[in-house]
Amino acid sequence: MEDYAEVRCLFCLTMHEEAIVRAVEDKGLGRAIYPRKHKRLRHGMQWEDAYTPLLPGYVFVYSPALDSAAQSTLAGIQSVIRLLRYENRDGSAILSGADRQFADWVWLHGGLIGVLKAIKLGDHVEIVDGLFKAFHGRVVQMDRRKQLARIELDILGGAKYLWLSYDCLKEPERETE
């Protein structure tokens, strides 16, 4: 990560993230990664584990400083819609602040967002680790039957709502008087 001066976010067609990662790296434009979340899928009577895009249509690109020709090549990769840019600044496409922290967190985890850990406290469930804890997300909805939590995170220019799997750990022992 330290080898790359800049991080950009590509907005692309959904389900094309993997092809774009390969294209960025094949063209020598840097290293690309997209966040994937753990998902439990039910097939008949059994649960299967899979990984699906956490933010469909988003790919992070770590690169050295790119000149305008290289940026045009990056934006021109098949299935890339555009480079995301900040409107409130000079139109920069280089991630900063919470967006950069999020991209770095994804990088450090190899792009894989695992199952959140949760503790049942009486009638509610509290998320105690993972992406939620690192970025102070807010649980806005829960599906206890499917063990999914809808998390609100303020990243990539606005609030993003993500459904993430969670495992409920043993309820903490209550102190007796």
PDB file of C-alpha atoms in Angstrom:
ATOM      1  CA  MET A   1       0.000   0.000   0.000  1.00  0.00           C
ATOM      2  CA  GLU A   2       2.865   2.371   0.812  1.00  0.00           C
ATOM      3  CA  ASP A   3       4.237   1.853  -2.717  1.00  0.00           C
ATOM      4  CA  TYR A   4       1.272   3.677  -4.226  1.00  0.00           C
ATOM      5  CA  ALA A   5       0.943   7.463  -4.067  1.00  0.00           C
ATOM      6  CA  GLU A   6      -2.688   7.657  -5.120  1.00  0.00           C
ATOM      7  CA  VAL A   7      -5.949   5.788  -4.676  1.00  0.00           C
ATOM      8  CA  ARG A   8      -8.859   6.283  -7.033  1.00  0.00           C
ATOM      9  CA  CYS A   9     -12.316   4.785  -7.219  1.00  0.00           C
ATOM     10  CA  LEU A  10     -13.764   3.567 -10.493  1.00  0.00           C
ATOM     11  CA  PHE A  11     -17.505   3.434 -10.942  1.00  0.00           C
ATOM     12  CA  CYS A  12     -18.302   0.575 -13.314  1.00  0.00           C
ATOM     13  CA  LEU A  13     -20.984  -1.771 -14.506  1.00  0.00           C
ATOM     14  CA  THR A  14     -22.012  -4.168 -11.777  1.00  0.00           C
ATOM     15  CA  MET A  15     -20.759  -7.735 -12.069  1.00  0.00           C
ATOM     16  CA  HIS A  16     -17.717  -6.477 -14.041  1.00  0.00           C
ATOM     17  CA  GLU A  17     -15.548  -5.695 -11.005  1.00  0.00           C
ATOM     18  CA  GLU A  18     -13.267  -8.730 -11.378  1.00  0.00           C
ATOM     19  CA  ALA A  19     -12.632  -8.062 -15.099  1.00  0.00           C
ATOM     20  CA  ILE A  20     -11.785  -4.442 -14.348  1.00  0.00           C
ATOM     21  CA  VAL A  21      -9.339  -5.478 -11.615  1.00  0.00           C
ATOM     22  CA  ARG A  22      -7.552  -7.709 -14.143  1.00  0.00           C
ATOM     23  CA  ALA A  23      -7.578  -5.004 -16.850  1.00  0.00           C
ATOM     24  CA  VAL A  24      -6.082  -2.361 -14.527  1.00  0.00           C
ATOM     25  CA  GLU A  25      -3.284  -4.712 -13.521  1.00  0.00           C
ATOM     26  CA  ASP A  26      -2.700  -6.033 -17.081  1.00  0.00           C
ATOM     27  CA  LYS A  27      -2.301  -2.452 -18.348  1.00  0.00           C
ATOM     28  CA  GLY A  28       0.236  -1.716 -15.588  1.00  0.00           C
ATOM     29  CA  LEU A  29      -1.863   1.135 -14.171  1.00  0.00           C
ATOM     30  CA  GLY A  30      -1.555  -0.039 -10.567  1.00  0.00           C
ATOM     31  CA  ARG A  31      -3.169  -2.570  -8.286  1.00  0.00           C
ATOM     32  CA  ALA A  32      -6.951  -2.818  -8.117  1.00  0.00           C
ATOM     33  CA  ILE A  33      -9.261  -4.313  -5.533  1.00  0.00           C
ATOM     34  CA  TYR A  34     -12.976  -4.348  -4.850  1.00  0.00           C
ATOM     35  CA  PRO A  35     -14.653  -5.102  -1.522  1.00  0.00           C
ATOM     36  CA  ARG A  36     -16.495  -8.412  -1.249  1.00  0.00           C
ATOM     37  CA  LYS A  37     -18.726  -9.485   1.609  1.00  0.00           C
ATOM     38  CA  HIS A  38     -19.384 -12.886   3.053  1.00  0.00           C
ATOM     39  CA  LYS A  39     -22.865 -14.070   2.246  1.00  0.00           C
ATOM     40  CA  ARG A  40     -24.730 -17.148   3.375  1.00  0.00           C
ATOM     41  CA  LEU A  41     -26.895 -18.682   0.694  1.00  0.00           C
ATOM     42  CA  ARG A  42     -29.528 -21.272   1.432  1.00  0.00           C
ATOM     43  CA  HIS A  43     -29.744 -24.192  -0.987  1.00  0.00           C
ATOM     44  CA  GLY A  44     -32.450 -26.600   0.051  1.00  0.00           C
ATOM     45  CA  MET A  45     -31.858 -27.382   3.700  1.00  0.00           C
ATOM     46  CA  GLN A  46     -28.199 -26.310   3.791  1.00  0.00           C
ATOM     47  CA  TRP A  47     -26.386 -22.991   4.034  1.00  0.00           C
ATOM     48  CA  GLU A  48     -23.481 -22.309   1.675  1.00  0.00           C
ATOM     49  CA  ASP A  49     -20.862 -19.581   2.005  1.00  0.00           C
ATOM     50  CA  ALA A  50     -20.101 -17.212  -0.873  1.00  0.00           C
ATOM     51  CA  TYR A  51     -18.554 -13.794  -1.460  1.00  0.00           C
ATOM     52  CA  THR A  52     -20.424 -11.107  -3.392  1.00  0.00           C
ATOM     53  CA  PRO A  53     -19.519  -7.456  -4.082  1.00  0.00           C
ATOM     54  CA  LEU A  54     -19.998  -5.285  -0.992  1.00  0.00           C
ATOM     55  CA  LEU A  55     -20.421  -2.174  -3.126  1.00  0.00           C
ATOM     56  CA  PRO A  56     -21.480  -3.382  -6.574  1.00  0.00           C
ATOM     57  CA  GLY A  57     -19.914  -1.231  -9.274  1.00  0.00           C
ATOM     58  CA  TYR A  58     -16.966   0.148  -7.262  1.00  0.00           C
ATOM     59  CA  VAL A  59     -13.289  -0.726  -7.752  1.00  0.00           C
ATOM     60  CA  PHE A  60     -10.385   0.896  -5.884  1.00  0.00           C
ATOM     61  CA  VAL A  61      -7.159   1.495  -7.817  1.00  0.00           C
ATOM     62  CA  TYR A  62      -3.833   1.964  -6.010  1.00  0.00           C
ATOM     63  CA  SER A  63      -1.261   3.534  -8.332  1.00  0.00           C
ATOM     64  CA  PRO A  64       1.766   5.761  -8.573  1.00  0.00           C
ATOM     65  CA  ALA A  65       1.006   9.344  -9.651  1.00  0.00           C
ATOM     66  CA  LEU A  66      -0.749   9.062 -13.025  1.00  0.00           C
ATOM     67  CA  ASP A  67      -0.445  11.582 -15.827  1.00  0.00           C
ATOM     68  CA  SER A  68      -3.546  12.612 -17.774  1.00  0.00           C
ATOM     69  CA  ALA A  69      -2.934   9.986 -20.495  1.00  0.00           C
ATOM     70  CA  ALA A  70      -2.800   7.179 -17.906  1.00  0.00           C
ATOM     71  CA  GLN A  71      -5.946   8.521 -16.230  1.00  0.00           C
ATOM     72  CA  SER A  72      -7.706   8.514 -19.609  1.00  0.00           C
ATOM     73  CA  THR A  73      -6.577   4.911 -20.161  1.00  0.00           C
ATOM     74  CA  LEU A  74      -7.929   4.009 -16.704  1.00  0.00           C
ATOM     75  CA  ALA A  75     -11.273   5.691 -17.391  1.00  0.00           C
ATOM     76  CA  GLY A  76     -11.431   4.048 -20.831  1.00  0.00           C
ATOM     77  CA  ILE A  77     -11.262   0.455 -19.615  1.00  0.00           C
ATOM     78  CA  GLN A  78     -14.232  -1.528 -20.890  1.00  0.00           C
ATOM     79  CA  SER A  79     -17.172  -1.453 -18.429  1.00  0.00           C
ATOM     80  CA  VAL A  80     -15.798   1.557 -16.509  1.00  0.00           C
ATOM     81  CA  ILE A  81     -18.453   4.258 -16.409  1.00  0.00           C
ATOM     82  CA  ARG A  82     -16.234   6.968 -14.898  1.00  0.00           C
ATOM     83  CA  LEU A  83     -13.600   7.878 -12.352  1.00  0.00           C
ATOM     84  CA  LEU A  84     -15.319   9.163  -9.233  1.00  0.00           C
ATOM     85  CA  ARG A  85     -14.386  12.780  -8.479  1.00  0.00           C
ATOM     86  CA  TYR A  86     -14.996  15.096  -5.556  1.00  0.00           C
ATOM     87  CA  GLU A  87     -17.345  17.895  -6.556  1.00  0.00           C
ATOM     88  CA  ASN A  88     -16.664  20.103  -3.524  1.00  0.00           C
ATOM     89  CA  ARG A  89     -12.934  20.391  -4.248  1.00  0.00           C
ATOM     90  CA  ASP A  90     -10.907  20.889  -7.402  1.00  0.00           C
ATOM     91  CA  GLY A  91     -12.539  17.890  -9.081  1.00  0.00           C
ATOM     92  CA  SER A  92      -9.837  15.555  -7.804  1.00  0.00           C
ATOM     93  CA  ALA A  93     -10.266  11.848  -8.405  1.00  0.00           C
ATOM     94  CA  ILE A  94      -7.807  10.924  -5.638  1.00  0.00           C
ATOM     95  CA  LEU A  95      -9.526   9.508  -2.535  1.00  0.00           C
ATOM     96  CA  SER A  96      -8.990  11.283   0.762  1.00  0.00           C
ATOM     97  CA  GLY A  97     -10.345  11.349   4.306  1.00  0.00           C
ATOM     98  CA  ALA A  98     -12.845   8.658   5.290  1.00  0.00           C
ATOM     99  CA  ASP A  99     -13.027   7.370   1.705  1.00  0.00           C
ATOM    100  CA  ARG A 100      -9.267   6.707   1.668  1.00  0.00           C
ATOM    101  CA  GLN A 101      -9.460   5.116   5.128  1.00  0.00           C
ATOM    102  CA  PHE A 102     -12.213   2.813   3.896  1.00  0.00           C
ATOM    103  CA  ALA A 103     -10.233   1.837   0.770  1.00  0.00           C
ATOM    104  CA  ASP A 104      -7.150   1.171   2.941  1.00  0.00           C
ATOM    105  CA  TRP A 105      -9.236  -0.940   5.344  1.00  0.00           C
ATOM    106  CA  VAL A 106     -10.491  -2.980   2.366  1.00  0.00           C
ATOM    107  CA  TRP A 107      -6.894  -3.352   1.114  1.00  0.00           C
ATOM    108  CA  LEU A 108      -5.634  -4.534   4.511  1.00  0.00           C
ATOM    109  CA  HIS A 109      -8.353  -7.201   4.580  1.00  0.00           C
ATOM    110  CA  GLY A 110      -7.575  -8.435   1.069  1.00  0.00           C
ATOM    111  CA  GLY A 111     -10.919  -7.142  -0.151  1.00  0.00           C
ATOM    112  CA  LEU A 112     -12.850  -9.658   1.955  1.00  0.00           C
ATOM    113  CA  ILE A 113     -15.350  -8.504   4.558  1.00  0.00           C
ATOM    114  CA  GLY A 114     -16.105 -11.437   6.802  1.00  0.00           C
ATOM    115  CA  VAL A 115     -18.969 -12.193   9.123  1.00  0.00           C
ATOM    116  CA  LEU A 116     -19.512  -9.567  11.810  1.00  0.00           C
ATOM    117  CA  LYS A 117     -19.382 -10.637  15.436  1.00  0.00           C
ATOM    118  CA  ALA A 118     -22.383  -9.702  17.548  1.00  0.00           C
ATOM    119  CA  ILE A 119     -23.465 -10.108  21.135  1.00  0.00           C
ATOM    120  CA  LYS A 120     -27.094 -10.493  22.121  1.00  0.00           C
ATOM    121  CA  LEU A 121     -27.930  -8.076  24.924  1.00  0.00           C
ATOM    122  CA  GLY A 122     -31.444  -8.725  26.153  1.00  0.00           C
ATOM    123  CA  ASP A 123     -33.792  -7.916  23.279  1.00  0.00           C
ATOM    124  CA  HIS A 124     -31.239  -6.376  20.929  1.00  0.00           C
ATOM    125  CA  VAL A 125     -28.031  -7.422  19.188  1.00  0.00           C
ATOM    126  CA  GLU A 126     -24.874  -5.293  19.289  1.00  0.00           C
ATOM    127  CA  ILE A 127     -22.174  -5.557  16.600  1.00  0.00           C
ATOM    128  CA  VAL A 128     -18.779  -5.711  18.315  1.00  0.00           C
ATOM    129  CA  ASP A 129     -16.175  -5.890  15.505  1.00  0.00           C
ATOM    130  CA  GLY A 130     -15.393  -5.736  11.810  1.00  0.00           C
ATOM    131  CA  LEU A 131     -16.245  -3.035   9.314  1.00  0.00           C
ATOM    132  CA  PHE A 132     -19.009  -1.663  11.531  1.00  0.00           C
ATOM    133  CA  LYS A 133     -16.650  -1.115  14.463  1.00  0.00           C
ATOM    134  CA  ALA A 134     -13.840   0.362  12.323  1.00  0.00           C
ATOM    135  CA  PHE A 135     -16.094   2.985  10.707  1.00  0.00           C
ATOM    136  CA  HIS A 136     -18.686   3.591  13.433  1.00  0.00           C
ATOM    137  CA  GLY A 137     -21.528   2.356  11.312  1.00  0.00           C
ATOM    138  CA  ARG A 138     -25.078   2.378  12.524  1.00  0.00           C
ATOM    139  CA  VAL A 139     -27.315  -0.680  12.568  1.00  0.00           C
ATOM    140  CA  VAL A 140     -30.596   0.409  10.991  1.00  0.00           C
ATOM    141  CA  GLN A 141     -32.328  -2.964  10.570  1.00  0.00           C
ATOM    142  CA  MET A 142     -31.788  -6.599  11.493  1.00  0.00           C
ATOM    143  CA  ASP A 143     -33.051  -9.880  10.148  1.00  0.00           C
ATOM    144  CA  ARG A 144     -32.383 -12.300  12.989  1.00  0.00           C
ATOM    145  CA  ARG A 145     -33.709 -15.311  11.102  1.00  0.00           C
ATOM    146  CA  LYS A 146     -31.161 -14.830   8.289  1.00  0.00           C
ATOM    147  CA  GLN A 147     -28.591 -13.294  10.659  1.00  0.00           C
ATOM    148  CA  LEU A 148     -28.194 -10.155   8.534  1.00  0.00           C
ATOM    149  CA  ALA A 149     -27.689  -6.589   9.718  1.00  0.00           C
ATOM    150  CA  ARG A 150     -28.330  -3.525   7.568  1.00  0.00           C
ATOM    151  CA  ILE A 151     -25.493  -1.110   8.336  1.00  0.00           C
ATOM    152  CA  GLU A 152     -25.302   2.574   7.412  1.00  0.00           C
ATOM    153  CA  LEU A 153     -21.803   3.868   6.613  1.00  0.00           C
ATOM    154  CA  ASP A 154     -20.870   7.356   5.414  1.00  0.00           C
ATOM    155  CA  ILE A 155     -18.386   6.563   2.628  1.00  0.00           C
ATOM    156  CA  LEU A 156     -17.790   7.409  -1.044  1.00  0.00           C
ATOM    157  CA  GLY A 157     -19.645  10.685  -0.943  1.00  0.00           C
ATOM    158  CA  GLY A 158     -22.743   9.728   1.012  1.00  0.00           C
ATOM    159  CA  ALA A 159     -24.551   7.240   3.179  1.00  0.00           C
ATOM    160  CA  LYS A 160     -24.276   3.660   1.928  1.00  0.00           C
ATOM    161  CA  TYR A 161     -26.532   0.920   3.271  1.00  0.00           C
ATOM    162  CA  LEU A 162     -25.015  -2.554   3.371  1.00  0.00           C
ATOM    163  CA  TRP A 163     -26.490  -5.896   4.383  1.00  0.00           C
ATOM    164  CA  LEU A 164     -23.820  -7.898   6.236  1.00  0.00           C
ATOM    165  CA  SER A 165     -23.907 -11.341   7.825  1.00  0.00           C
ATOM    166  CA  TYR A 166     -23.343 -11.603  11.546  1.00  0.00           C
ATOM    167  CA  ASP A 167     -22.737 -14.400  14.050  1.00  0.00           C
ATOM    168  CA  CYS A 168     -24.211 -14.060  17.492  1.00  0.00           C
ATOM    169  CA  LEU A 169     -21.662 -14.853  20.169  1.00  0.00           C
ATOM    170  CA  LYS A 170     -22.606 -16.201  23.562  1.00  0.00           C
ATOM    171  CA  GLU A 171     -24.641 -13.720  25.578  1.00  0.00           C
ATOM    172  CA  PRO A 172     -22.506 -12.236  28.370  1.00  0.00           C
ATOM    173  CA  GLU A 173     -23.154 -13.556  31.861  1.00  0.00           C
ATOM    174  CA  ARG A 174     -25.296 -11.272  33.994  1.00  0.00           C
ATOM    175  CA  GLU A 175     -24.030 -10.362  37.403  1.00  0.00           C
ATOM    176  CA  THR A 176     -26.150 -11.682  40.227  1.00  0.00           C
ATOM    177  CA  GLU A 177     -26.684  -9.735  43.417  1.00  0.00           C
TER     178      GLU A 177
END
